[in-house]
Amino acid sequence: MWWFLKATLGSLLWVVYRPKVDGLEHVPDDGPAILASNHLAVTDSFFMPLVLTRRVTFIAKEEYFTGTGFKGWFVRTFMNAVGAIPVDRAGGDAANVSLDTGKRILTEGRLFGIYPEGTRSPDGRLYRGKTGVARLALQTGAPVVPVAMLNTGELQPIGRRIPRIGRVRIKFGPPLDFHRYSGLVGDRFIERAVTDEVMDALRELTGQDYVDEYAANVKARQQKKEQ
């Protein structure tokens, strides 16, 4: 089903949005790798897999799999077809479930996609990364490939369901190798240093302004003001 959707819906998206891709050679042809991307729009999880020749698996919030009616069925079917894995982000062990899933995907020699910021940027800036990406890299030894989604936030700003027509731009950076920290899983200082190195690579790749704060905290404040 994944390859069928890539050949059908993927071909349509190629024609309509004409992705411009740089650095695709940095994604390994085989073996595990973590694709760590900034996150500007819901469609980031559609356009990144579209330009890859290998299949990539993402974590998706559980709400995408529990909708009702035709829309709920369509979203659920699509997410299942592209190999997205549901996680209840409200649960106390949600982070561990996500990391365990990522570890399994990587030990199988596959590509695992992750958004280190943990959520979409509320304003187009790059926010502090969570250390899950570091833990995965240290546990599995998989390289981290930084991925810059450059203009998806302009094509699909928050609140817009269908992205505007325009050329999507994506850039892959050189893989980051963290074997020098082998055996240091669980050291919070090392995990923070690895995460910050990933975020620095994303900042250079995207050109976004960096904010040393979690995006989720910014969103929480915004929602509180709106209430």
Coordinates of C-alpha atoms in Angstrom, one line a residue:
M1 CA 0.0 0.0 0.0
W2 CA 2.9 2.4 0.8
W3 CA 4.4 1.9 -2.6
F4 CA 1.0 2.2 -4.3
L5 CA 0.4 5.5 -2.6
K6 CA 3.8 6.7 -3.5
A7 CA 3.2 5.9 -7.1
T8 CA -0.3 7.4 -7.3
L9 CA -0.7 10.2 -4.7
G10 CA 3.0 10.8 -4.7
S11 CA 3.1 11.3 -8.5
L12 CA 0.3 13.8 -8.2
L13 CA 2.1 15.7 -5.4
W14 CA 5.3 15.7 -7.5
V15 CA 3.4 17.4 -10.4
V16 CA 1.6 19.9 -8.2
Y17 CA 4.3 20.9 -5.7
R18 CA 7.5 20.2 -7.8
P19 CA 9.8 19.5 -4.8
K20 CA 13.3 21.0 -5.1
V21 CA 15.6 18.8 -3.2
D22 CA 19.3 19.3 -2.3
G23 CA 21.6 16.9 -0.5
L24 CA 19.7 13.7 -1.1
E25 CA 23.0 11.9 -1.5
H26 CA 23.5 12.3 2.3
V27 CA 20.7 9.8 3.0
P28 CA 22.4 6.3 3.1
D29 CA 21.3 3.8 0.4
D30 CA 20.9 1.1 3.1
G31 CA 21.2 0.6 6.8
P32 CA 19.7 2.6 9.7
A33 CA 19.6 6.3 9.8
I34 CA 17.7 8.9 11.8
L35 CA 16.2 11.7 9.7
A36 CA 15.9 14.6 12.1
S37 CA 13.8 17.5 10.7
N38 CA 12.5 20.9 11.7
H39 CA 8.8 20.9 11.7
L40 CA 6.8 23.7 10.1
A41 CA 3.6 22.1 8.7
V42 CA 1.5 18.9 8.9
T43 CA 2.5 18.1 5.3
D44 CA 6.2 17.8 6.3
S45 CA 5.5 14.1 7.0
F46 CA 4.1 13.8 3.4
F47 CA 6.7 15.7 1.4
M48 CA 9.9 14.3 3.1
P49 CA 9.0 10.6 2.3
L50 CA 7.9 11.7 -1.2
V51 CA 11.4 12.7 -2.2
L52 CA 13.1 9.6 -0.7
T53 CA 13.7 6.3 -2.6
R54 CA 13.7 4.5 0.8
R55 CA 10.7 4.1 3.1
V56 CA 10.8 6.2 6.3
T57 CA 8.7 5.6 9.4
F58 CA 7.3 8.4 11.6
I59 CA 5.6 8.5 14.9
A60 CA 2.1 10.0 14.6
K61 CA -0.3 11.3 17.3
E62 CA -3.0 8.8 18.2
E63 CA -5.8 11.2 17.2
Y64 CA -5.0 10.5 13.6
F65 CA -6.1 6.9 14.0
T66 CA -9.3 7.5 16.0
G67 CA -11.3 9.9 13.9
T68 CA -14.9 9.1 12.9
G69 CA -16.8 9.5 9.6
F70 CA -15.3 9.6 6.2
K71 CA -12.5 12.0 7.1
G72 CA -11.5 9.9 10.1
W73 CA -11.5 6.7 7.9
F74 CA -9.4 8.4 5.2
V75 CA -6.8 9.8 7.6
R76 CA -6.6 6.5 9.5
T77 CA -6.2 4.5 6.2
F78 CA -3.6 6.9 4.9
M79 CA -1.6 6.9 8.1
N80 CA -1.6 3.1 8.2
A81 CA -0.7 2.8 4.6
V82 CA 2.4 5.0 4.9
G83 CA 3.6 3.1 7.9
A84 CA 3.0 5.8 10.6
I85 CA 2.9 4.4 14.1
P86 CA 0.3 5.8 16.6
V87 CA 1.5 7.0 20.0
D88 CA -0.7 8.5 22.8
R89 CA 1.3 11.6 23.5
A90 CA -0.9 12.4 26.6
G91 CA 0.3 9.3 28.4
G92 CA 3.1 9.4 30.9
D93 CA 5.1 6.9 29.0
A94 CA 4.5 8.3 25.6
A95 CA 8.1 9.4 25.2
N96 CA 9.4 5.9 26.1
V97 CA 7.0 4.3 23.7
S98 CA 8.1 6.5 20.9
L99 CA 11.8 5.8 21.6
D100 CA 11.3 2.1 21.9
T101 CA 9.5 2.2 18.5
G102 CA 12.3 4.2 16.9
K103 CA 14.9 1.8 18.3
R104 CA 13.1 -1.2 16.9
I105 CA 12.9 0.5 13.4
L106 CA 16.6 1.4 13.5
T107 CA 17.7 -2.0 14.6
E108 CA 15.9 -3.5 11.7
G109 CA 18.1 -1.3 9.4
R110 CA 15.4 1.1 8.4
L111 CA 15.0 4.9 8.3
F112 CA 13.2 6.6 11.2
G113 CA 11.9 10.2 11.0
I114 CA 11.8 12.4 14.0
Y115 CA 11.1 16.0 14.8
P116 CA 13.4 16.9 17.7
E117 CA 11.3 20.0 18.6
G118 CA 8.5 17.6 19.5
T119 CA 5.8 19.7 17.8
R120 CA 5.3 22.2 14.9
S121 CA 6.9 25.6 15.3
P122 CA 4.3 28.1 16.4
D123 CA 5.9 31.0 14.5
G124 CA 8.5 29.7 12.0
R125 CA 11.4 29.8 14.3
L126 CA 13.5 26.8 15.4
Y127 CA 13.1 25.8 19.0
R128 CA 15.1 23.7 21.5
G129 CA 15.3 20.1 20.7
K130 CA 14.2 17.3 23.0
T131 CA 16.9 14.7 23.9
G132 CA 15.1 11.7 22.4
V133 CA 17.0 12.0 19.1
A134 CA 20.3 11.8 21.1
R135 CA 19.1 8.8 23.0
L136 CA 18.2 7.0 19.8
A137 CA 21.5 7.8 18.2
L138 CA 23.5 6.7 21.2
Q139 CA 21.5 3.5 21.7
T140 CA 21.7 2.3 18.1
G141 CA 24.8 4.0 16.7
A142 CA 22.7 5.2 13.7
P143 CA 23.8 8.4 12.0
V144 CA 21.6 11.5 12.3
V145 CA 20.8 13.1 9.0
P146 CA 19.5 16.7 9.5
V147 CA 16.6 17.6 7.2
A148 CA 15.5 21.2 6.5
M149 CA 11.9 21.8 5.4
L150 CA 12.4 25.3 4.0
N151 CA 9.0 26.6 3.0
T152 CA 6.3 24.2 4.0
G153 CA 5.2 26.6 6.7
E154 CA 4.6 29.3 4.1
L155 CA 2.6 26.9 1.9
Q156 CA 0.6 25.5 4.8
P157 CA 0.5 28.0 7.8
I158 CA -1.1 26.8 11.0
G159 CA -4.9 26.5 10.6
R160 CA -4.8 25.9 6.9
R161 CA -5.8 22.3 5.9
I162 CA -4.7 22.2 2.2
P163 CA -1.3 23.7 1.4
R164 CA -1.1 26.5 -1.2
I165 CA 0.3 25.6 -4.6
G166 CA 4.0 26.3 -4.7
R167 CA 7.3 24.6 -5.0
V168 CA 8.3 22.7 -1.9
R169 CA 12.0 23.0 -0.9
I170 CA 13.8 20.4 1.1
K171 CA 17.5 20.1 2.0
F172 CA 19.4 17.2 3.5
G173 CA 22.6 17.8 5.4
P174 CA 25.7 15.6 5.9
P175 CA 25.2 12.8 8.5
L176 CA 26.2 13.4 12.0
D177 CA 28.1 10.5 13.7
F178 CA 28.1 10.2 17.5
H179 CA 30.2 7.1 18.0
R180 CA 32.6 9.1 20.1
Y181 CA 30.0 9.1 22.8
S182 CA 29.5 5.3 22.7
G183 CA 28.5 3.8 26.0
L184 CA 27.3 7.1 27.4
V185 CA 23.5 6.6 27.0
G186 CA 21.7 8.0 30.0
D187 CA 24.2 10.8 30.7
R188 CA 22.0 13.8 30.5
F189 CA 24.8 16.2 29.8
I190 CA 26.0 14.1 26.8
E191 CA 22.5 13.7 25.5
R192 CA 21.9 17.4 25.7
A193 CA 25.2 18.1 23.9
V194 CA 24.3 15.6 21.1
T195 CA 20.8 17.2 20.8
D196 CA 22.2 20.7 20.6
E197 CA 24.7 19.6 17.9
V198 CA 21.7 18.3 15.9
M199 CA 19.8 21.5 16.4
D200 CA 22.9 23.6 15.4
A201 CA 23.1 21.6 12.2
L202 CA 19.4 22.3 11.5
R203 CA 19.8 26.0 12.3
E204 CA 22.6 26.2 9.7
L205 CA 20.7 24.2 7.2
T206 CA 17.4 26.1 7.5
G207 CA 18.5 29.6 8.3
Q208 CA 15.8 29.8 11.0
D209 CA 16.2 32.0 14.1
Y210 CA 16.9 29.8 17.1
V211 CA 15.0 30.0 20.4
D212 CA 16.4 28.2 23.4
E213 CA 13.0 27.2 24.7
Y214 CA 10.7 24.3 24.0
A215 CA 8.0 25.0 21.4
A216 CA 5.4 23.2 23.5
N217 CA 5.9 25.7 26.3
V218 CA 5.4 28.6 23.9
K219 CA 2.2 27.0 22.5
A220 CA 0.9 26.5 26.1
R221 CA 1.3 30.2 26.9
Q222 CA -0.4 31.2 23.7
Q223 CA -3.4 29.0 24.4
K224 CA -3.6 30.3 27.9
K225 CA -3.7 33.9 26.6
E226 CA -6.5 32.9 24.2
Q227 CA -8.7 31.4 26.9

